[in-house]
Tab-separated table of C-alpha atoms and ligand atoms in Angstrom:
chain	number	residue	atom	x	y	z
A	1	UNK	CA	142.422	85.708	38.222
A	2	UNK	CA	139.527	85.120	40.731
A	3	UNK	CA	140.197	81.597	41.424
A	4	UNK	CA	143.397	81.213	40.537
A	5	UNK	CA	146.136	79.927	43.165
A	6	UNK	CA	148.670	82.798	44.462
A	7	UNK	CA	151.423	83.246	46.650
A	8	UNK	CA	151.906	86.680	48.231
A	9	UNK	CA	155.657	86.430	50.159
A	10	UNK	CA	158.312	88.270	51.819
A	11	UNK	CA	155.835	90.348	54.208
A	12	UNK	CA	155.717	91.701	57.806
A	13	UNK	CA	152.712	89.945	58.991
A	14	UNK	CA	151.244	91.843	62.204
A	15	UNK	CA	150.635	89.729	65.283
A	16	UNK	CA	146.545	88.554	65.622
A	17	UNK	CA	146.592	90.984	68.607
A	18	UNK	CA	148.247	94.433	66.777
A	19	UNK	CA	151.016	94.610	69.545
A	20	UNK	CA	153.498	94.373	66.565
A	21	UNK	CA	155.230	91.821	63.968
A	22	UNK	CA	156.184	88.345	63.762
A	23	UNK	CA	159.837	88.593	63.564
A	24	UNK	CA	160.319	86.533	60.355
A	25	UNK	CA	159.716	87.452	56.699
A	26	UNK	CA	156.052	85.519	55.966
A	27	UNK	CA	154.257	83.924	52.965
A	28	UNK	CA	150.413	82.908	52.411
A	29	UNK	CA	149.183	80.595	49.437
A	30	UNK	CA	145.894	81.852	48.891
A	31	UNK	CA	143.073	79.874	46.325
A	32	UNK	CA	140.255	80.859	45.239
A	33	UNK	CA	140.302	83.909	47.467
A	34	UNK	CA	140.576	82.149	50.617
A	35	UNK	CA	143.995	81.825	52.786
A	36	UNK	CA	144.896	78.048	52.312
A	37	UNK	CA	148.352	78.329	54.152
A	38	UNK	CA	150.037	81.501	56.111
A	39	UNK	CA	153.582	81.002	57.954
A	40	UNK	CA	156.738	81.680	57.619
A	41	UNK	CA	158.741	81.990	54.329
A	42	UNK	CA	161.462	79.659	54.858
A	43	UNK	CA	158.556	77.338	55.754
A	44	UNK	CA	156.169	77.808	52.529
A	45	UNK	CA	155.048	74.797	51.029
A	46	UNK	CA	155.712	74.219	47.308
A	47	UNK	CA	152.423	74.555	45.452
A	48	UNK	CA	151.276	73.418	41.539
A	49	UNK	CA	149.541	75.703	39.011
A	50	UNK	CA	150.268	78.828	40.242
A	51	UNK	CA	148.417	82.150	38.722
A	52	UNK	CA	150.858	84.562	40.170
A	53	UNK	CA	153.505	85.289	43.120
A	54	UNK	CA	153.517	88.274	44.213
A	55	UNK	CA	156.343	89.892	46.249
A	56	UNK	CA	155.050	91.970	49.004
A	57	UNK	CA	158.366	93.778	49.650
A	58	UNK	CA	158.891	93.755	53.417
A	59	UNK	CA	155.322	95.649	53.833
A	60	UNK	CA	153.353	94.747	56.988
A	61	UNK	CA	149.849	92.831	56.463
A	62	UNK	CA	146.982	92.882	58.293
A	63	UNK	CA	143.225	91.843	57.761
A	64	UNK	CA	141.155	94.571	56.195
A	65	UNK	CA	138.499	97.081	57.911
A	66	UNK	CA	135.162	96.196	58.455
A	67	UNK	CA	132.175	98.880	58.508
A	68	UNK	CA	129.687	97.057	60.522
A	69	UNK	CA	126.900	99.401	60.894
A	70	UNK	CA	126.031	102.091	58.413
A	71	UNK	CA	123.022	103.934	56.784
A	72	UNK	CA	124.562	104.012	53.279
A	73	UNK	CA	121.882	103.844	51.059
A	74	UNK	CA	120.078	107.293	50.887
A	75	UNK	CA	119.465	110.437	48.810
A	76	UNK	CA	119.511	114.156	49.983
A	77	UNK	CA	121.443	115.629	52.862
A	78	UNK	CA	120.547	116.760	56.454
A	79	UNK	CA	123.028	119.675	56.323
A	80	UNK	CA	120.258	121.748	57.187
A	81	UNK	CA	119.272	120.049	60.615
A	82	UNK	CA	122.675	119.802	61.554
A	83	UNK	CA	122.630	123.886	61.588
A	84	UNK	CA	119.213	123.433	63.382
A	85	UNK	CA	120.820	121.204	66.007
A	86	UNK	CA	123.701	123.564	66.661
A	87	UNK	CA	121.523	126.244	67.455
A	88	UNK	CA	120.031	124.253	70.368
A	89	UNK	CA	116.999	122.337	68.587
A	90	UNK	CA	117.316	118.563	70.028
A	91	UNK	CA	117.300	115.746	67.390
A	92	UNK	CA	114.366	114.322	68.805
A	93	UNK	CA	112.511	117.890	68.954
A	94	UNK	CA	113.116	117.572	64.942
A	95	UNK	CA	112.040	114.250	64.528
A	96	UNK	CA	108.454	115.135	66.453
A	97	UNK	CA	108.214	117.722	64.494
A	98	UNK	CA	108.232	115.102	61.469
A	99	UNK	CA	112.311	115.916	60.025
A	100	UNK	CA	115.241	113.527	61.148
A	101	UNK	CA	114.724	110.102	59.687
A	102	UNK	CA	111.150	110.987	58.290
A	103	UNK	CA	112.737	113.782	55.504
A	104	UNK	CA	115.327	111.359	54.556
A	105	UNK	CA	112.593	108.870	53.820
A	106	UNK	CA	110.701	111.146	51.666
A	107	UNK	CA	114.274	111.832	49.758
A	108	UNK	CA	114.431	108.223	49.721
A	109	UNK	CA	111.570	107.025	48.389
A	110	UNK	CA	111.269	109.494	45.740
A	111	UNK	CA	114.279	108.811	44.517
A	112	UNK	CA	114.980	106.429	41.386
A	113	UNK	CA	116.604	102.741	42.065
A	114	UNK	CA	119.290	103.868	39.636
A	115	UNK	CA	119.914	107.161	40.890
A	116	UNK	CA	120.689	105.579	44.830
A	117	UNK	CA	122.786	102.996	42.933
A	118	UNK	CA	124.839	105.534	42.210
A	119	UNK	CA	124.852	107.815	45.200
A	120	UNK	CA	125.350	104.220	47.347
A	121	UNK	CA	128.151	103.120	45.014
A	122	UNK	CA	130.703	105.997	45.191
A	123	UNK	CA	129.787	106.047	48.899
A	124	UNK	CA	131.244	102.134	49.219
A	125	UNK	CA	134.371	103.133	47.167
A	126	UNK	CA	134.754	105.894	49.261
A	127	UNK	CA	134.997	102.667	52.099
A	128	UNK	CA	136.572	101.388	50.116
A	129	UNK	CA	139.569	103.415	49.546
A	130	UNK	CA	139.751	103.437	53.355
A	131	UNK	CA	140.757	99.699	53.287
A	132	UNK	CA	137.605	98.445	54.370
A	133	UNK	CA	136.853	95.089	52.559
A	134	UNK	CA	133.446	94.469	53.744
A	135	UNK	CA	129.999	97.237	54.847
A	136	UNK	CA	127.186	96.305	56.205
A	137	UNK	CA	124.221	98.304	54.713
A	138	UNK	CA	121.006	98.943	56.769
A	139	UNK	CA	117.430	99.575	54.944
A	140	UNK	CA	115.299	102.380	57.510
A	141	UNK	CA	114.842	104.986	54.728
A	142	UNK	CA	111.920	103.539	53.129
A	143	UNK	CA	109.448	102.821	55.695
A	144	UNK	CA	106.896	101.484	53.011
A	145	UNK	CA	106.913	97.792	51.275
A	146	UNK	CA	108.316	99.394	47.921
A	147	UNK	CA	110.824	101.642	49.164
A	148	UNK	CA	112.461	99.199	51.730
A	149	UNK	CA	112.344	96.295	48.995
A	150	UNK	CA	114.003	99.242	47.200
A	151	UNK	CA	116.718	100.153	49.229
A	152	UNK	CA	118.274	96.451	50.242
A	153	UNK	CA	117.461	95.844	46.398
A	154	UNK	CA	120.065	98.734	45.462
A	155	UNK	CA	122.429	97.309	48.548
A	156	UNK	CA	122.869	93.936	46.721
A	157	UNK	CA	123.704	95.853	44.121
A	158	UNK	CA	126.629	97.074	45.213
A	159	UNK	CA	129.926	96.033	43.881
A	160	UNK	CA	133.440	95.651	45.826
A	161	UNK	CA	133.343	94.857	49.121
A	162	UNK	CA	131.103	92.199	50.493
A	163	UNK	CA	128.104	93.769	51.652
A	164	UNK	CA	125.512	92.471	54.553
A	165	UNK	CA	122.055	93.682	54.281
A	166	UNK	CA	120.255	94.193	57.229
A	167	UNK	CA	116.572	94.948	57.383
A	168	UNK	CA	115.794	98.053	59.760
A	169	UNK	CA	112.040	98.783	58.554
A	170	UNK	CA	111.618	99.751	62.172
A	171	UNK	CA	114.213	102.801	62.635
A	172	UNK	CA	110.765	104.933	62.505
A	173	UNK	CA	107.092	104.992	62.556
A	174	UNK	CA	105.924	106.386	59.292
A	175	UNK	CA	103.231	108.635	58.915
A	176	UNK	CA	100.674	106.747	57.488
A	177	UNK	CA	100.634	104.273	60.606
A	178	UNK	CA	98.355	105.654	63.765
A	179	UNK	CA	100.514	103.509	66.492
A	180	UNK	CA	103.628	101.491	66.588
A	181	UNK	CA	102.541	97.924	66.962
A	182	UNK	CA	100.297	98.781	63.830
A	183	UNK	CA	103.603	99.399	61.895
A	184	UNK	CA	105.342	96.653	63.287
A	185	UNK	CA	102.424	93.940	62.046
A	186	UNK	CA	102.521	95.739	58.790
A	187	UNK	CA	106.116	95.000	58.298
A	188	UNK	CA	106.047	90.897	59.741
A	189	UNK	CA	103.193	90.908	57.664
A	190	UNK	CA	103.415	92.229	54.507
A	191	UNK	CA	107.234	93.172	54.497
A	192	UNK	CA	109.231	90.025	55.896
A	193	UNK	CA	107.333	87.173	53.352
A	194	UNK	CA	108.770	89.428	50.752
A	195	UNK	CA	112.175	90.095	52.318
A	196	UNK	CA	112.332	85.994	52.758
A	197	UNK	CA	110.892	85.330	49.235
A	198	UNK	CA	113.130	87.989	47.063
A	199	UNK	CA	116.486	86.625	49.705
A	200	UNK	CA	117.215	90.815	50.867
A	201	UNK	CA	118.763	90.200	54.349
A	202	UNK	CA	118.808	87.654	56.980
A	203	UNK	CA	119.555	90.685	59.635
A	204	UNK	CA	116.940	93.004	61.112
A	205	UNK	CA	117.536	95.812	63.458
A	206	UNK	CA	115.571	98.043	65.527
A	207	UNK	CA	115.944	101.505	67.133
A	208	UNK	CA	114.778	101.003	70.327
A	209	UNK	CA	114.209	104.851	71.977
A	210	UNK	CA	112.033	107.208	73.119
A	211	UNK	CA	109.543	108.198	70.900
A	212	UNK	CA	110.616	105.590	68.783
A	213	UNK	CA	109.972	101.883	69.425
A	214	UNK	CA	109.905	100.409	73.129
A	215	UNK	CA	110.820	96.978	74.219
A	216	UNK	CA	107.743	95.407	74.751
A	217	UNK	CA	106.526	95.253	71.219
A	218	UNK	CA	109.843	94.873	69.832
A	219	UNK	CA	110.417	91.608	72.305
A	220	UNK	CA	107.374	90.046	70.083
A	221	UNK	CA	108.705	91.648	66.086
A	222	UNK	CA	112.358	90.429	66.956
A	223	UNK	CA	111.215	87.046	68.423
A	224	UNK	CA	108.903	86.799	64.849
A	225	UNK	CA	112.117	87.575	62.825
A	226	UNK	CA	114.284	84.875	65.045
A	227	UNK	CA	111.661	82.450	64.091
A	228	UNK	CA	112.258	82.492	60.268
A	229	UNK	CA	116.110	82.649	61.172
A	230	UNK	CA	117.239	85.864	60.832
A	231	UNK	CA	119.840	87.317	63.478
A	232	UNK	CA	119.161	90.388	65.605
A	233	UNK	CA	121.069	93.945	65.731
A	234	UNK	CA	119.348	96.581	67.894
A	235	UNK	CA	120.078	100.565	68.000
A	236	UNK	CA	120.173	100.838	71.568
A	237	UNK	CA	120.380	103.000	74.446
A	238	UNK	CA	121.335	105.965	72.398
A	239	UNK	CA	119.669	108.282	74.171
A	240	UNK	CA	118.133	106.979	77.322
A	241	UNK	CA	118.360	104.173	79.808
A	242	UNK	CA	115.439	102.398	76.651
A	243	UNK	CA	116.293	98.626	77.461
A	244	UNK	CA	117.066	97.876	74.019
A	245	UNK	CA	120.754	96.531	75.358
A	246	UNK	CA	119.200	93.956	77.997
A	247	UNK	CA	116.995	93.006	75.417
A	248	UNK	CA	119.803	92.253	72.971
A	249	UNK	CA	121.791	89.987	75.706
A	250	UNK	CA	118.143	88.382	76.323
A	251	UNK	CA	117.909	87.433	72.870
A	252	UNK	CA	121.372	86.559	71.881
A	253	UNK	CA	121.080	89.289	69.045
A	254	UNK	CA	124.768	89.961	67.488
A	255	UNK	CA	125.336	93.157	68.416
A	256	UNK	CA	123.639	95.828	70.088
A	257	UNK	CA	124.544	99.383	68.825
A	258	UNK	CA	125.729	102.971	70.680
A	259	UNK	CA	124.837	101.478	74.025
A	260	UNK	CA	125.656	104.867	75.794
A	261	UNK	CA	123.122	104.965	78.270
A	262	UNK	CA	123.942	101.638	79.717
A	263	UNK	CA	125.247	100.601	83.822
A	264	UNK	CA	127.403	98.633	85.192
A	265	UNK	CA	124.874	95.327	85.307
A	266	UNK	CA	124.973	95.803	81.952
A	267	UNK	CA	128.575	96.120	81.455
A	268	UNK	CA	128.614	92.612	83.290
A	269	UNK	CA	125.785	90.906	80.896
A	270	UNK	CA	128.134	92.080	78.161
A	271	UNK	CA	131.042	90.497	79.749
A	272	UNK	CA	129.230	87.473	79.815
A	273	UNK	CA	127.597	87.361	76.463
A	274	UNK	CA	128.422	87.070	72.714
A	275	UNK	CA	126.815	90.434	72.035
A	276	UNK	CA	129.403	92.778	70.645
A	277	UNK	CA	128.405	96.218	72.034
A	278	UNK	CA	128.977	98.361	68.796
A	279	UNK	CA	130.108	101.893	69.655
A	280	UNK	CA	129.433	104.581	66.812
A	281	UNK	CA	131.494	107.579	68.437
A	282	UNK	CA	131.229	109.566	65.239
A	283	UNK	CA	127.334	109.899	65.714
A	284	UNK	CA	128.355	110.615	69.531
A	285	UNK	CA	130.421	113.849	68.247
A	286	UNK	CA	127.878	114.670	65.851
A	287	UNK	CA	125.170	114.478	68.562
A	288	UNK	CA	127.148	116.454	70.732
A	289	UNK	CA	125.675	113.201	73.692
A	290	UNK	CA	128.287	111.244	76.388
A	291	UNK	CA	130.785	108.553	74.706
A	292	UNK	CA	129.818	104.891	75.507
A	293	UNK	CA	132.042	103.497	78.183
A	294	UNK	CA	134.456	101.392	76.226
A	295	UNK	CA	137.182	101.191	78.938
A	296	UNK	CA	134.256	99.395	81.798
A	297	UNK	CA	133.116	97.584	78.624
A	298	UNK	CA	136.504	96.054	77.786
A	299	UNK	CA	137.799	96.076	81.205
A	300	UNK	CA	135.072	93.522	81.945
A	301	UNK	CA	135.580	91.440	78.674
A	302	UNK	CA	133.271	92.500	76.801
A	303	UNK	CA	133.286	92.386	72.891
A	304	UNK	CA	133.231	95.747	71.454
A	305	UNK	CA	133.257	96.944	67.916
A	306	UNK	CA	133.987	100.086	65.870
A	307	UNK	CA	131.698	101.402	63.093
A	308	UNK	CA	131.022	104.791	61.404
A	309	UNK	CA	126.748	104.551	61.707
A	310	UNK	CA	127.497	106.677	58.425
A	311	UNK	CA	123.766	108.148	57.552
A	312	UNK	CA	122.923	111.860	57.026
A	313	UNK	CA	121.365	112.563	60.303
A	314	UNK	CA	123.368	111.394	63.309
A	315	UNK	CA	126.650	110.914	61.403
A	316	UNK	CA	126.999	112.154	58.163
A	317	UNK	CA	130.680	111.036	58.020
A	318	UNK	CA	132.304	107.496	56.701
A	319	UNK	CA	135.223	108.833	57.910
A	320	UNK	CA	136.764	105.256	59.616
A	321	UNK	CA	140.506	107.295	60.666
A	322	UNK	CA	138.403	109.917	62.892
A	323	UNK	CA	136.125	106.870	64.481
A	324	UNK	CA	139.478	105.439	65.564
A	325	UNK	CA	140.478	108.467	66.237
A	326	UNK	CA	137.890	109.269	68.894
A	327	UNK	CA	137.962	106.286	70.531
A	328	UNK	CA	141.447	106.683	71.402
A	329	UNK	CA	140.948	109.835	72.195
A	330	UNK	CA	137.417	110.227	74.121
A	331	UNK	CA	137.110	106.377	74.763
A	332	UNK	CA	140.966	105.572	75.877
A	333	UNK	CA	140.905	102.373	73.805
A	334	UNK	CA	144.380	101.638	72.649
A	335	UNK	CA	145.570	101.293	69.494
A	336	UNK	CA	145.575	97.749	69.467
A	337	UNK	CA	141.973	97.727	71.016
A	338	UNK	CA	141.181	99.920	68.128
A	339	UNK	CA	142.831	97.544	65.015
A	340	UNK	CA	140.724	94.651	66.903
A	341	UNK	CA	137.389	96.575	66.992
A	342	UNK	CA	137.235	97.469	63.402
A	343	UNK	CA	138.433	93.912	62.287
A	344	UNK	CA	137.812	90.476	63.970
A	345	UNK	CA	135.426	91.907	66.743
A	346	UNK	CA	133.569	93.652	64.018
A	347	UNK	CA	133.199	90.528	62.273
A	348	UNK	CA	131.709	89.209	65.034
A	349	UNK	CA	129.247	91.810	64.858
A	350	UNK	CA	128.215	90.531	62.014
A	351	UNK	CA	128.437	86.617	62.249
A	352	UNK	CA	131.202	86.513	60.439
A	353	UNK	CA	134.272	85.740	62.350
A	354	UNK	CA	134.677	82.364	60.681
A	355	UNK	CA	135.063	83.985	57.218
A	356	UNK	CA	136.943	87.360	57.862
A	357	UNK	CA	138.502	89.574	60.408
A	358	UNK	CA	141.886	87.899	60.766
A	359	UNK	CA	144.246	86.364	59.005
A	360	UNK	CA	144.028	82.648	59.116
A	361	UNK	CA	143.742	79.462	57.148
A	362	UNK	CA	140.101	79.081	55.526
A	363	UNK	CA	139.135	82.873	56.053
A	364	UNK	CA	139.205	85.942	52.958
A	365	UNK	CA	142.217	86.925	52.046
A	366	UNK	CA	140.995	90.342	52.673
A	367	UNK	CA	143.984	92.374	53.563
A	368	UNK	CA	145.826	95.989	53.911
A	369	UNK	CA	149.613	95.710	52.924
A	370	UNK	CA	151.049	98.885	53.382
A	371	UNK	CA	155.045	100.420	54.109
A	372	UNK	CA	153.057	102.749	56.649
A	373	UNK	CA	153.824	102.294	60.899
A	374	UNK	CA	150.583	101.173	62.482
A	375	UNK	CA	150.885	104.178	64.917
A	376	UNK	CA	150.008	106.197	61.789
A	377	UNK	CA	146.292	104.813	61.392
A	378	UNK	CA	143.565	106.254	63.327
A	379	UNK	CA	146.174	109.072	64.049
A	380	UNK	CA	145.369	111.951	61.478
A	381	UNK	CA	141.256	112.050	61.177
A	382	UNK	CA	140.768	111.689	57.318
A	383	UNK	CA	143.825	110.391	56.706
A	384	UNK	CA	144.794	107.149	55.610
A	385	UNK	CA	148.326	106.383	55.512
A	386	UNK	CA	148.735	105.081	51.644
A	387	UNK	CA	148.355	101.339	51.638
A	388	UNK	CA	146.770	98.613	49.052
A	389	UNK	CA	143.867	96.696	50.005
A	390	UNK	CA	143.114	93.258	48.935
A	391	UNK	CA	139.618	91.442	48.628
A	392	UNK	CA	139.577	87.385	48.206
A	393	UNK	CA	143.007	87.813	47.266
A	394	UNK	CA	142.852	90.493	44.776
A	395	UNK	CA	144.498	94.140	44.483
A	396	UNK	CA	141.470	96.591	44.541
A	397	UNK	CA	141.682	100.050	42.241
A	398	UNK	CA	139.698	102.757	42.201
B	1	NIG	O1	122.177	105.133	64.152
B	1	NIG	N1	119.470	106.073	65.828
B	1	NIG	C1	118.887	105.756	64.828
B	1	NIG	N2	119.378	105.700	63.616
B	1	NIG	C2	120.522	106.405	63.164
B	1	NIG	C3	120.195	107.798	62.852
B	1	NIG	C4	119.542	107.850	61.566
B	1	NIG	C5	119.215	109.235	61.151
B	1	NIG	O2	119.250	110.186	61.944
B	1	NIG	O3	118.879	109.323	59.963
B	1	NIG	C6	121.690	106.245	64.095
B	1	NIG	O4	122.155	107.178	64.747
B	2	FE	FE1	122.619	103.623	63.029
């Protein structure tokens, strides 16, 4: 029952900062999906009207996964690239050459509505049955009014976990545009009245790199988007030393994303900003590049996050075990630092840290319950130990 009132008791609930368990058995009354009391058993209030009670058996809790950057809606593979790529051609030498993000767009936008419904929708169970409660879903494969209006069309489509649209119209220049500003007036333009009118997103990105878009002109198309309210993401410093991090801090944008190429001044604006500094180290191993410098990041208090960047170029993966996996491994975040980057920090990636990410009064009851240790996640790359996964309260199957 959706709205219904329920009590889920006799649980381990894991402490806000994944260094273990409260010591005593735990309850949470949960209505209408949303946590409206969590302590202790013995302390449990009585409640009226009750839909259901649901023993939890001694399992541990903890909030749900969040996939806070990905590329899922798409059609056709890269597979062929990739083989290009590991025989020495560079992904930008593909991209100039007009592959990369510009043959996924002509998959993309030749491709039916209902046919990337589909290929989108087992891709978000396929989240799903990872635990994660809640994907953000970028636009970037359209590159054309119809085709972008498309793709965040078939992303609010999407059933199961909540999804956040975000608009990334510039992630190329498409052919049909001469020079980048061109593109970028087309899409503030002609794209955004449309994006505001038909209510597709309230996010827009931008990949800020070499032979892609530079800061200057993005300054101006991110300052037009801030205008009508929208809040800023920005692929950045993927590749190169391209700015797009400063420019993040500058403009208070949410996150800013990869952030591999970035120095120690940096590392300090971080530390002293609410930009989350997204790190995507499954599109690092897949680009064979450097891994972002998580320990200086965290070291200096920054926030950082954890998210797959699933798309069929630079990470053709969702796999959310192997991105934990490698930052333990290549980043030396701890396990802890890990649990924290793919929940409440990664809801602050996405503005959303009042809502999810934790378990607390007035937030989602979006949670894993499982008989599993926590030393067993991010442990065996594509392996999840077996858990159940709740969203606003109720068990999801599929
Ligand atoms: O996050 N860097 C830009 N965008 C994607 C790659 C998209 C693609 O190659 O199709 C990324 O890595
Ligand atoms: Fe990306």
């Amino acid at each position: 029952m959706a709205s219904g009132l329920k009590i889920f008791y006799n649980f381990q609930l894991v402490k806000p900062d994944f260094s273990g368990v409260l010591d005593q058995p735990q309850a949470m009354v949960v209505k209408a999906g949303r946590i409206q009391w969590i302590g202790p058993l013995s302390q449990q209030p009585s409640v009226k009207g009750l839909a259901a009670k649901v023993n939890l058996k001694n399992q541990k809790v903890f909030p749900s996964f969040i996939e806070c950057h990905t590329h899922t809606v798409f059609a056709g593979t890269r597979a062929d690239e990739f083989e290009q790529r590991n025989q020495g051609v560079s992904y930008l030498e593909i991209a100039a050459r007009g592959g990369g993000i510009l043959s996924t767009v002509k998959n993309t936008r030749t491709t039916s509505k209902k046919e990337l419904l589909k290929l989108a929708q087992e891709r978000i169970h396929h989240f799903m049955r990872q635990g994660v409660s809640t994907v953000e879903v970028k636009s970037g494969y359209g590159l054309d009014l119809e085709t972008e209006i498309k793709t965040l069309e078939v992303a609010k489509a999407l059933k199961g976990p909540r999804i956040v649209t975000t608009f990334l119209g510039a992630h190329a220049k498409p052919k049909e545009f001469e020079n980048y500003e061109e593109y970028l007036d087309f899409l503030l333009i002609n794209v955004l009245p449309v994006l505001k009118k038909k209510k597709l997103s309230r996010r827009v990105d931008i990949f800020i790199e070499k032979n892609f878009f530079e800061v200057e002109a993005a300054r101006k198309y991110l300052k037009k988007f801030q205008d009508e309210d929208f809040d800023v993401t920005i692929h950045a410093n993927q590749m190169s030393q391209s700015g797009g991090a400063s420019l993040a801090i500058e403009l208070q944008a949410r996150s800013a994303d990869h952030v591999i190429h970035i120095n120690d001044e940096d590392i300090h604006e971080f530390s002293r900003s609410k930009t989350v500094a997204v790190l995507l180290p499954a599109a690092d191993l897949y680009m064979q590049c450097e891994y972002p410098p998580a320990r200086k990041l965290i070291d200096a208090g920054a926030t950082v996050a954890l998210a797959t960047d699933f798309n069929p170029g630079s990470s053709p993966t969702q796999d959310v075990m192997l991105v934990g996996l490698l930052a333990r491994l290549e980043m030396k975040m701890s396990l802890s630092e890990v649990f924290l980057a793919y929940t409440i920090n990664a809801a602050k990636a996405l503005g959303l840290e009042n809502e999810e990410g934790s378990l607390e009064k007035g937030k989602w009851a979006n949670f894993i319950c499982t008989t599993a240790d926590m030393t067993d996640f991010f442990y065996s790359a594509g392996h999840v130990p077996a858990h159940t996964l709740f969203i606003r309260g109720n068990k999801v199957k599929i």
